[in-house]
PDB file of C-alpha atoms and ligand atoms in Angstrom:
ATOM      1  CA  MET A   1     -10.055  10.465  21.153  1.00 50.00           C
ATOM      2  CA  VAL A   2     -10.047   7.502  18.777  1.00 55.00           C
ATOM      3  CA  LEU A   3     -11.920   7.944  15.498  1.00 54.00           C
ATOM      4  CA  LYS A   4     -13.520   4.987  13.758  1.00 60.00           C
ATOM      5  CA  PRO A   5     -12.084   4.568  10.256  1.00 66.00           C
ATOM      6  CA  SER A   6     -14.485   4.351   7.328  1.00 79.00           C
ATOM      7  CA  LEU A   7     -12.287   1.607   5.911  1.00 93.00           C
ATOM      8  CA  THR A   8     -10.220  -1.223   7.390  1.00 95.00           C
ATOM      9  CA  ALA A   9      -6.738  -2.337   6.383  1.00 96.00           C
ATOM     10  CA  LEU A  10      -8.224  -5.704   5.451  1.00 95.00           C
ATOM     11  CA  GLN A  11     -10.697  -4.029   3.069  1.00 95.00           C
ATOM     12  CA  VAL A  12      -7.810  -2.156   1.461  1.00 96.00           C
ATOM     13  CA  MET A  13      -5.946  -5.444   0.997  1.00 97.00           C
ATOM     14  CA  HIS A  14      -8.933  -7.377  -0.323  1.00 96.00           C
ATOM     15  CA  ASP A  15      -9.904  -4.888  -3.003  1.00 95.00           C
ATOM     16  CA  ALA A  16      -7.456  -6.142  -5.662  1.00 97.00           C
ATOM     17  CA  PRO A  17      -4.506  -8.565  -5.860  1.00 98.00           C
ATOM     18  CA  VAL A  18      -2.029  -5.690  -6.154  1.00 98.00           C
ATOM     19  CA  ILE A  19      -1.674  -2.342  -4.375  1.00 98.00           C
ATOM     20  CA  PRO A  20       0.299  -0.067  -6.705  1.00 98.00           C
ATOM     21  CA  VAL A  21       3.206   1.746  -5.060  1.00 98.00           C
ATOM     22  CA  ILE A  22       3.212   5.122  -6.800  1.00 98.00           C
ATOM     23  CA  VAL A  23       5.916   7.789  -6.956  1.00 97.00           C
ATOM     24  CA  LEU A  24       4.789  11.076  -8.529  1.00 97.00           C
ATOM     25  CA  SER A  25       6.880  14.170  -8.947  1.00 96.00           C
ATOM     26  CA  ASP A  26       4.509  16.158 -11.155  1.00 97.00           C
ATOM     27  CA  VAL A  27       1.019  17.060 -10.007  1.00 98.00           C
ATOM     28  CA  ALA A  28      -0.159  17.120 -13.624  1.00 98.00           C
ATOM     29  CA  HIS A  29       0.388  13.332 -13.756  1.00 98.00           C
ATOM     30  CA  ALA A  30      -1.693  12.486 -10.686  1.00 98.00           C
ATOM     31  CA  VAL A  31      -5.216  12.562 -12.114  1.00 98.00           C
ATOM     32  CA  PRO A  32      -4.545  10.829 -15.477  1.00 98.00           C
ATOM     33  CA  MET A  33      -2.497   8.181 -13.638  1.00 98.00           C
ATOM     34  CA  ALA A  34      -5.339   7.527 -11.176  1.00 98.00           C
ATOM     35  CA  ARG A  35      -7.875   7.345 -14.028  1.00 98.00           C
ATOM     36  CA  ALA A  36      -5.626   4.894 -15.906  1.00 98.00           C
ATOM     37  CA  LEU A  37      -5.408   2.569 -12.895  1.00 98.00           C
ATOM     38  CA  LEU A  38      -9.140   2.811 -12.303  1.00 98.00           C
ATOM     39  CA  ALA A  39      -9.785   1.911 -15.935  1.00 98.00           C
ATOM     40  CA  GLY A  40      -7.779  -1.244 -15.268  1.00 98.00           C
ATOM     41  CA  GLY A  41      -9.816  -2.085 -12.162  1.00 97.00           C
ATOM     42  CA  ILE A  42      -7.379  -0.895  -9.492  1.00 98.00           C
ATOM     43  CA  ARG A  43      -8.775   1.719  -7.127  1.00 97.00           C
ATOM     44  CA  MET A  44      -6.646   1.451  -3.952  1.00 98.00           C
ATOM     45  CA  LEU A  45      -3.730   3.749  -4.792  1.00 98.00           C
ATOM     46  CA  GLU A  46      -0.681   4.054  -2.545  1.00 98.00           C
ATOM     47  CA  VAL A  47       0.936   7.401  -3.305  1.00 98.00           C
ATOM     48  CA  THR A  48       4.300   7.472  -1.557  1.00 98.00           C
ATOM     49  CA  LEU A  49       5.430  10.470   0.462  1.00 98.00           C
ATOM     50  CA  ARG A  50       8.755  10.454  -1.333  1.00 97.00           C
ATOM     51  CA  THR A  51       8.461  13.593  -3.387  1.00 97.00           C
ATOM     52  CA  PRO A  52       7.642  17.183  -2.449  1.00 98.00           C
ATOM     53  CA  GLN A  53       4.581  16.926  -4.720  1.00 98.00           C
ATOM     54  CA  ALA A  54       3.095  13.794  -3.096  1.00 98.00           C
ATOM     55  CA  LEU A  55       0.558  15.536  -0.852  1.00 98.00           C
ATOM     56  CA  GLU A  56      -0.642  17.771  -3.654  1.00 98.00           C
ATOM     57  CA  CYS A  57      -0.992  14.704  -5.906  1.00 98.00           C
ATOM     58  CA  MET A  58      -3.130  12.962  -3.264  1.00 98.00           C
ATOM     59  CA  ALA A  59      -5.334  16.024  -2.921  1.00 98.00           C
ATOM     60  CA  ALA A  60      -5.781  16.281  -6.707  1.00 98.00           C
ATOM     61  CA  ILE A  61      -6.782  12.609  -7.022  1.00 98.00           C
ATOM     62  CA  THR A  62      -9.141  12.865  -4.040  1.00 97.00           C
ATOM     63  CA  ARG A  63     -10.802  15.927  -5.547  1.00 97.00           C
ATOM     64  CA  GLU A  64     -11.035  14.832  -9.154  1.00 98.00           C
ATOM     65  CA  VAL A  65     -11.208  11.025  -9.097  1.00 97.00           C
ATOM     66  CA  PRO A  66     -13.667  10.227  -6.307  1.00 96.00           C
ATOM     67  CA  GLN A  67     -13.943   6.552  -7.312  1.00 96.00           C
ATOM     68  CA  ALA A  68     -10.284   6.069  -6.396  1.00 97.00           C
ATOM     69  CA  VAL A  69      -9.273   5.442  -2.791  1.00 97.00           C
ATOM     70  CA  VAL A  70      -6.046   7.294  -2.140  1.00 98.00           C
ATOM     71  CA  GLY A  71      -3.648   6.029   0.480  1.00 98.00           C
ATOM     72  CA  ALA A  72      -0.286   7.336   1.579  1.00 98.00           C
ATOM     73  CA  GLY A  73       2.851   5.242   1.363  1.00 98.00           C
ATOM     74  CA  THR A  74       6.217   5.791   3.055  1.00 98.00           C
ATOM     75  CA  VAL A  75       4.409   7.088   6.148  1.00 98.00           C
ATOM     76  CA  ARG A  76       7.143   7.148   8.791  1.00 98.00           C
ATOM     77  CA  THR A  77       5.918   9.566  11.479  1.00 98.00           C
ATOM     78  CA  ALA A  78       2.761  10.835  13.122  1.00 98.00           C
ATOM     79  CA  ALA A  79       3.271  14.106  11.239  1.00 98.00           C
ATOM     80  CA  ASP A  80       3.352  12.196   7.929  1.00 98.00           C
ATOM     81  CA  ALA A  81       0.073  10.482   8.832  1.00 98.00           C
ATOM     82  CA  LYS A  82      -1.611  13.787   9.749  1.00 98.00           C
ATOM     83  CA  ALA A  83      -0.436  15.535   6.590  1.00 98.00           C
ATOM     84  CA  ALA A  84      -1.510  12.606   4.413  1.00 98.00           C
ATOM     85  CA  MET A  85      -4.948  12.499   5.969  1.00 97.00           C
ATOM     86  CA  ALA A  86      -5.368  16.242   5.498  1.00 98.00           C
ATOM     87  CA  ALA A  87      -4.526  15.709   1.821  1.00 98.00           C
ATOM     88  CA  GLY A  88      -7.267  13.094   1.484  1.00 97.00           C
ATOM     89  CA  ALA A  89      -5.473   9.825   2.242  1.00 98.00           C
ATOM     90  CA  ARG A  90      -7.868   7.161   3.515  1.00 97.00           C
ATOM     91  CA  PHE A  91      -5.233   4.599   4.472  1.00 98.00           C
ATOM     92  CA  ALA A  92      -1.538   4.594   5.287  1.00 98.00           C
ATOM     93  CA  VAL A  93       1.289   2.193   4.514  1.00 98.00           C
ATOM     94  CA  SER A  94       4.608   2.355   6.345  1.00 98.00           C
ATOM     95  CA  PRO A  95       7.975   0.770   5.560  1.00 98.00           C
ATOM     96  CA  GLY A  96       8.445  -0.105   9.261  1.00 98.00           C
ATOM     97  CA  TYR A  97       6.610   0.278  12.542  1.00 98.00           C
ATOM     98  CA  THR A  98       6.798   2.363  15.687  1.00 98.00           C
ATOM     99  CA  PRO A  99       4.205   2.327  18.474  1.00 98.00           C
ATOM    100  CA  MET A 100       4.020   6.124  18.128  1.00 98.00           C
ATOM    101  CA  LEU A 101       2.994   5.813  14.481  1.00 98.00           C
ATOM    102  CA  GLY A 102       0.470   3.107  15.346  1.00 98.00           C
ATOM    103  CA  GLN A 103      -1.085   5.258  18.052  1.00 98.00           C
ATOM    104  CA  ALA A 104      -1.216   8.333  15.814  1.00 98.00           C
ATOM    105  CA  CYS A 105      -2.991   6.445  13.023  1.00 97.00           C
ATOM    106  CA  ARG A 106      -5.442   4.953  15.473  1.00 96.00           C
ATOM    107  CA  GLU A 107      -6.229   8.377  16.935  1.00 96.00           C
ATOM    108  CA  LEU A 108      -6.685   9.810  13.445  1.00 96.00           C
ATOM    109  CA  GLY A 109      -8.919   6.932  12.365  1.00 96.00           C
ATOM    110  CA  LEU A 110      -6.500   6.219   9.538  1.00 97.00           C
ATOM    111  CA  PRO A 111      -6.160   2.490   8.743  1.00 97.00           C
ATOM    112  CA  LEU A 112      -2.465   1.551   8.794  1.00 98.00           C
ATOM    113  CA  LEU A 113      -0.616  -1.294   7.097  1.00 98.00           C
ATOM    114  CA  PRO A 114       2.580  -1.361   9.150  1.00 98.00           C
ATOM    115  CA  GLY A 115       5.778  -2.675   7.602  1.00 98.00           C
ATOM    116  CA  VAL A 116       7.563  -5.643   9.182  1.00 98.00           C
ATOM    117  CA  ALA A 117      10.535  -7.833   8.328  1.00 98.00           C
ATOM    118  CA  THR A 118      11.158  -9.783  11.555  1.00 98.00           C
ATOM    119  CA  GLY A 119       9.269 -11.825  14.139  1.00 98.00           C
ATOM    120  CA  SER A 120       9.898  -9.196  16.814  1.00 98.00           C
ATOM    121  CA  GLU A 121       8.362  -6.490  14.643  1.00 98.00           C
ATOM    122  CA  ILE A 122       5.314  -8.686  14.014  1.00 98.00           C
ATOM    123  CA  MET A 123       4.985  -9.218  17.768  1.00 98.00           C
ATOM    124  CA  GLN A 124       5.150  -5.471  18.417  1.00 98.00           C
ATOM    125  CA  CYS A 125       2.396  -4.897  15.829  1.00 98.00           C
ATOM    126  CA  LEU A 126       0.235  -7.643  17.334  1.00 98.00           C
ATOM    127  CA  GLU A 127       0.720  -6.162  20.792  1.00 98.00           C
ATOM    128  CA  ASP A 128      -0.626  -2.876  19.398  1.00 98.00           C
ATOM    129  CA  GLY A 129      -3.589  -4.540  17.682  1.00 97.00           C
ATOM    130  CA  PHE A 130      -2.376  -4.673  14.076  1.00 98.00           C
ATOM    131  CA  THR A 131      -2.918  -8.034  12.369  1.00 98.00           C
ATOM    132  CA  GLU A 132      -2.713  -6.976   8.696  1.00 98.00           C
ATOM    133  CA  LEU A 133       0.889  -6.153   7.860  1.00 98.00           C
ATOM    134  CA  LYS A 134       3.089  -5.201   4.957  1.00 98.00           C
ATOM    135  CA  PHE A 135       6.097  -7.529   4.598  1.00 98.00           C
ATOM    136  CA  PHE A 136       8.858  -5.193   3.479  1.00 98.00           C
ATOM    137  CA  PRO A 137      11.221  -5.560   1.727  1.00 98.00           C
ATOM    138  CA  ALA A 138       9.616  -8.897   0.915  1.00 98.00           C
ATOM    139  CA  MET A 139      11.816 -10.535  -1.687  1.00 98.00           C
ATOM    140  CA  GLN A 140      15.039  -9.174  -0.203  1.00 98.00           C
ATOM    141  CA  ALA A 141      14.051 -10.386   3.293  1.00 98.00           C
ATOM    142  CA  GLY A 142      13.105 -13.976   2.502  1.00 98.00           C
ATOM    143  CA  GLY A 143      10.066 -13.914   0.199  1.00 98.00           C
ATOM    144  CA  VAL A 144       7.921 -17.030  -0.039  1.00 98.00           C
ATOM    145  CA  ALA A 145      10.095 -19.069   2.361  1.00 98.00           C
ATOM    146  CA  MET A 146       9.810 -16.395   5.057  1.00 98.00           C
ATOM    147  CA  LEU A 147       6.022 -16.156   4.673  1.00 98.00           C
ATOM    148  CA  LYS A 148       5.750 -19.956   4.962  1.00 98.00           C
ATOM    149  CA  ALA A 149       7.892 -19.893   8.106  1.00 98.00           C
ATOM    150  CA  TRP A 150       5.747 -17.156   9.675  1.00 98.00           C
ATOM    151  CA  SER A 151       2.502 -19.043   8.974  1.00 98.00           C
ATOM    152  CA  GLY A 152       3.226 -21.295  11.988  1.00 97.00           C
ATOM    153  CA  PRO A 153       3.842 -18.882  14.871  1.00 98.00           C
ATOM    154  CA  PHE A 154       1.850 -16.024  13.300  1.00 98.00           C
ATOM    155  CA  ALA A 155      -1.076 -17.930  11.797  1.00 97.00           C
ATOM    156  CA  ASP A 156      -3.423 -15.041  12.652  1.00 97.00           C
ATOM    157  CA  VAL A 157      -1.470 -12.471  10.616  1.00 98.00           C
ATOM    158  CA  ARG A 158      -2.233 -11.496   7.000  1.00 98.00           C
ATOM    159  CA  PHE A 159       0.489  -9.997   4.822  1.00 98.00           C
ATOM    160  CA  CYS A 160       0.932  -7.733   1.844  1.00 98.00           C
ATOM    161  CA  PRO A 161       4.447  -8.559   0.591  1.00 98.00           C
ATOM    162  CA  THR A 162       6.070  -5.535  -1.078  1.00 98.00           C
ATOM    163  CA  GLY A 163       9.566  -4.890  -2.356  1.00 98.00           C
ATOM    164  CA  GLY A 164      10.971  -6.872  -5.256  1.00 98.00           C
ATOM    165  CA  VAL A 165       7.522  -8.214  -6.176  1.00 98.00           C
ATOM    166  CA  THR A 166       6.959  -8.544  -9.926  1.00 97.00           C
ATOM    167  CA  PRO A 167       4.372 -10.025 -12.305  1.00 96.00           C
ATOM    168  CA  ASN A 168       6.614 -13.128 -12.383  1.00 96.00           C
ATOM    169  CA  ASN A 169       6.735 -13.863  -8.667  1.00 97.00           C
ATOM    170  CA  SER A 170       3.378 -12.481  -7.516  1.00 97.00           C
ATOM    171  CA  ALA A 171       1.307 -15.590  -8.356  1.00 96.00           C
ATOM    172  CA  GLU A 172       3.424 -17.719  -6.002  1.00 98.00           C
ATOM    173  CA  LEU A 173       3.076 -15.117  -3.245  1.00 98.00           C
ATOM    174  CA  LEU A 174      -0.674 -14.703  -3.763  1.00 98.00           C
ATOM    175  CA  ALA A 175      -1.167 -18.464  -3.522  1.00 98.00           C
ATOM    176  CA  LEU A 176       0.038 -18.465   0.104  1.00 98.00           C
ATOM    177  CA  PRO A 177      -2.803 -18.614   2.651  1.00 98.00           C
ATOM    178  CA  ASN A 178      -1.314 -15.764   4.718  1.00 98.00           C
ATOM    179  CA  VAL A 179      -1.002 -13.407   1.744  1.00 98.00           C
ATOM    180  CA  VAL A 180      -4.036 -11.292   0.831  1.00 98.00           C
ATOM    181  CA  CYS A 181      -2.442  -9.034  -1.778  1.00 98.00           C
ATOM    182  CA  VAL A 182       0.972  -7.814  -2.877  1.00 98.00           C
ATOM    183  CA  GLY A 183       2.368  -4.320  -3.375  1.00 98.00           C
ATOM    184  CA  GLY A 184       4.530  -3.195  -6.242  1.00 97.00           C
ATOM    185  CA  SER A 185       5.735  -0.252  -8.231  1.00 98.00           C
ATOM    186  CA  TRP A 186       5.621  -2.062 -11.587  1.00 98.00           C
ATOM    187  CA  LEU A 187       2.066  -0.938 -12.349  1.00 97.00           C
ATOM    188  CA  VAL A 188       3.180   2.670 -12.645  1.00 98.00           C
ATOM    189  CA  PRO A 189       6.565   2.669 -14.425  1.00 97.00           C
ATOM    190  CA  THR A 190       8.497   5.935 -14.304  1.00 96.00           C
ATOM    191  CA  ASP A 191       8.896   6.086 -18.085  1.00 97.00           C
ATOM    192  CA  ALA A 192       5.177   5.480 -18.716  1.00 97.00           C
ATOM    193  CA  VAL A 193       4.368   8.347 -16.349  1.00 97.00           C
ATOM    194  CA  SER A 194       6.882  10.746 -17.876  1.00 95.00           C
ATOM    195  CA  GLN A 195       5.677   9.894 -21.403  1.00 96.00           C
ATOM    196  CA  GLY A 196       2.008  10.101 -20.400  1.00 96.00           C
ATOM    197  CA  ASP A 197       1.547   6.524 -21.608  1.00 98.00           C
ATOM    198  CA  TRP A 198      -1.631   5.970 -19.620  1.00 98.00           C
ATOM    199  CA  ALA A 199      -2.794   3.119 -21.873  1.00 98.00           C
ATOM    200  CA  ARG A 200       0.225   1.129 -20.686  1.00 98.00           C
ATOM    201  CA  VAL A 201      -0.669   1.797 -17.044  1.00 98.00           C
ATOM    202  CA  THR A 202      -4.219   0.561 -17.714  1.00 98.00           C
ATOM    203  CA  GLN A 203      -2.855  -2.587 -19.402  1.00 98.00           C
ATOM    204  CA  LEU A 204      -0.577  -3.266 -16.416  1.00 98.00           C
ATOM    205  CA  ALA A 205      -3.502  -2.743 -14.040  1.00 98.00           C
ATOM    206  CA  LEU A 206      -5.712  -5.138 -16.014  1.00 98.00           C
ATOM    207  CA  ALA A 207      -2.954  -7.757 -15.925  1.00 98.00           C
ATOM    208  CA  ALA A 208      -2.484  -7.224 -12.181  1.00 97.00           C
ATOM    209  CA  ARG A 209      -6.225  -7.527 -11.604  1.00 96.00           C
ATOM    210  CA  ALA A 210      -6.182 -10.867 -13.456  1.00 96.00           C
ATOM    211  CA  LEU A 211      -3.640 -12.265 -10.940  1.00 95.00           C
ATOM    212  CA  GLY A 212      -6.382 -12.589  -8.321  1.00 82.00           C
TER     213      GLY A 212
HETATM  214  C1  LIG B   1       7.922   0.219  -1.642  1.00 54.14           C
HETATM  215  O1  LIG B   1       8.194   1.358  -1.814  1.00 54.14           O
HETATM  216  O2  LIG B   1       7.067  -0.201  -0.872  1.00 54.14           O
HETATM  217  C2  LIG B   1       8.741  -0.699  -2.420  1.00 54.14           C
HETATM  218  O3  LIG B   1       9.975  -0.110  -2.628  1.00 54.14           O
HETATM  219  C3  LIG B   1       8.163  -1.069  -3.732  1.00 54.14           C
HETATM  220  O4  LIG B   1       9.044  -1.997  -4.161  1.00 54.14           O
HETATM  221  P1  LIG B   1       9.241  -2.333  -5.688  1.00 54.14           P
HETATM  222  O5  LIG B   1       9.689  -1.058  -6.342  1.00 54.14           O
HETATM  223  O6  LIG B   1      10.293  -3.394  -5.680  1.00 54.14           O
HETATM  224  O7  LIG B   1       7.907  -2.788  -6.217  1.00 54.14           O
END
């Protein structure tokens, strides 16, 4: 059975110029971090499945910060997608793509932003019906020049470049017609999280919001 998602990948991408890529290793940080981003106008939050606490962090944000829309990052398998959805994730972002992952997300009704870095990977995603893609790792794999090159043969694809994106290079990326938003970890710096410097996270979110 295929469930209809309440949200589309394009809606996730259009919400703000930047999707924060978040790594949390302490559940106590999840809710204040989410509130800090929300205060800066960022509500699509990609919490990566890179720590043992990630699922619990997603559940805490979902429960206590209902205005935020929690997504799961680093989703690599169907099991990851299922666990993330059970924890409250409403979208998924993956660093690569497999047809098995695509099918699992579709069956779950979980919007997926699949990761691509080559033309063949884009073609596989298109074959499976995915037209909104994460370009990862964007700056390492060709950045602006690569996105310009793809705009010819893949004019129907919209990208969220992630990986090596910073406040300095995001304006150039966001100006490209095939880029809807960018992803980056700079909005939630590790030291700000460990020091509980939520005002800094809000400032970074406000600055990111202003990029759009
Ligand atoms: C990701 O996890 O998607 C990227 O590693 C984020 O990249 P950045 O840390 O360079 O923003």
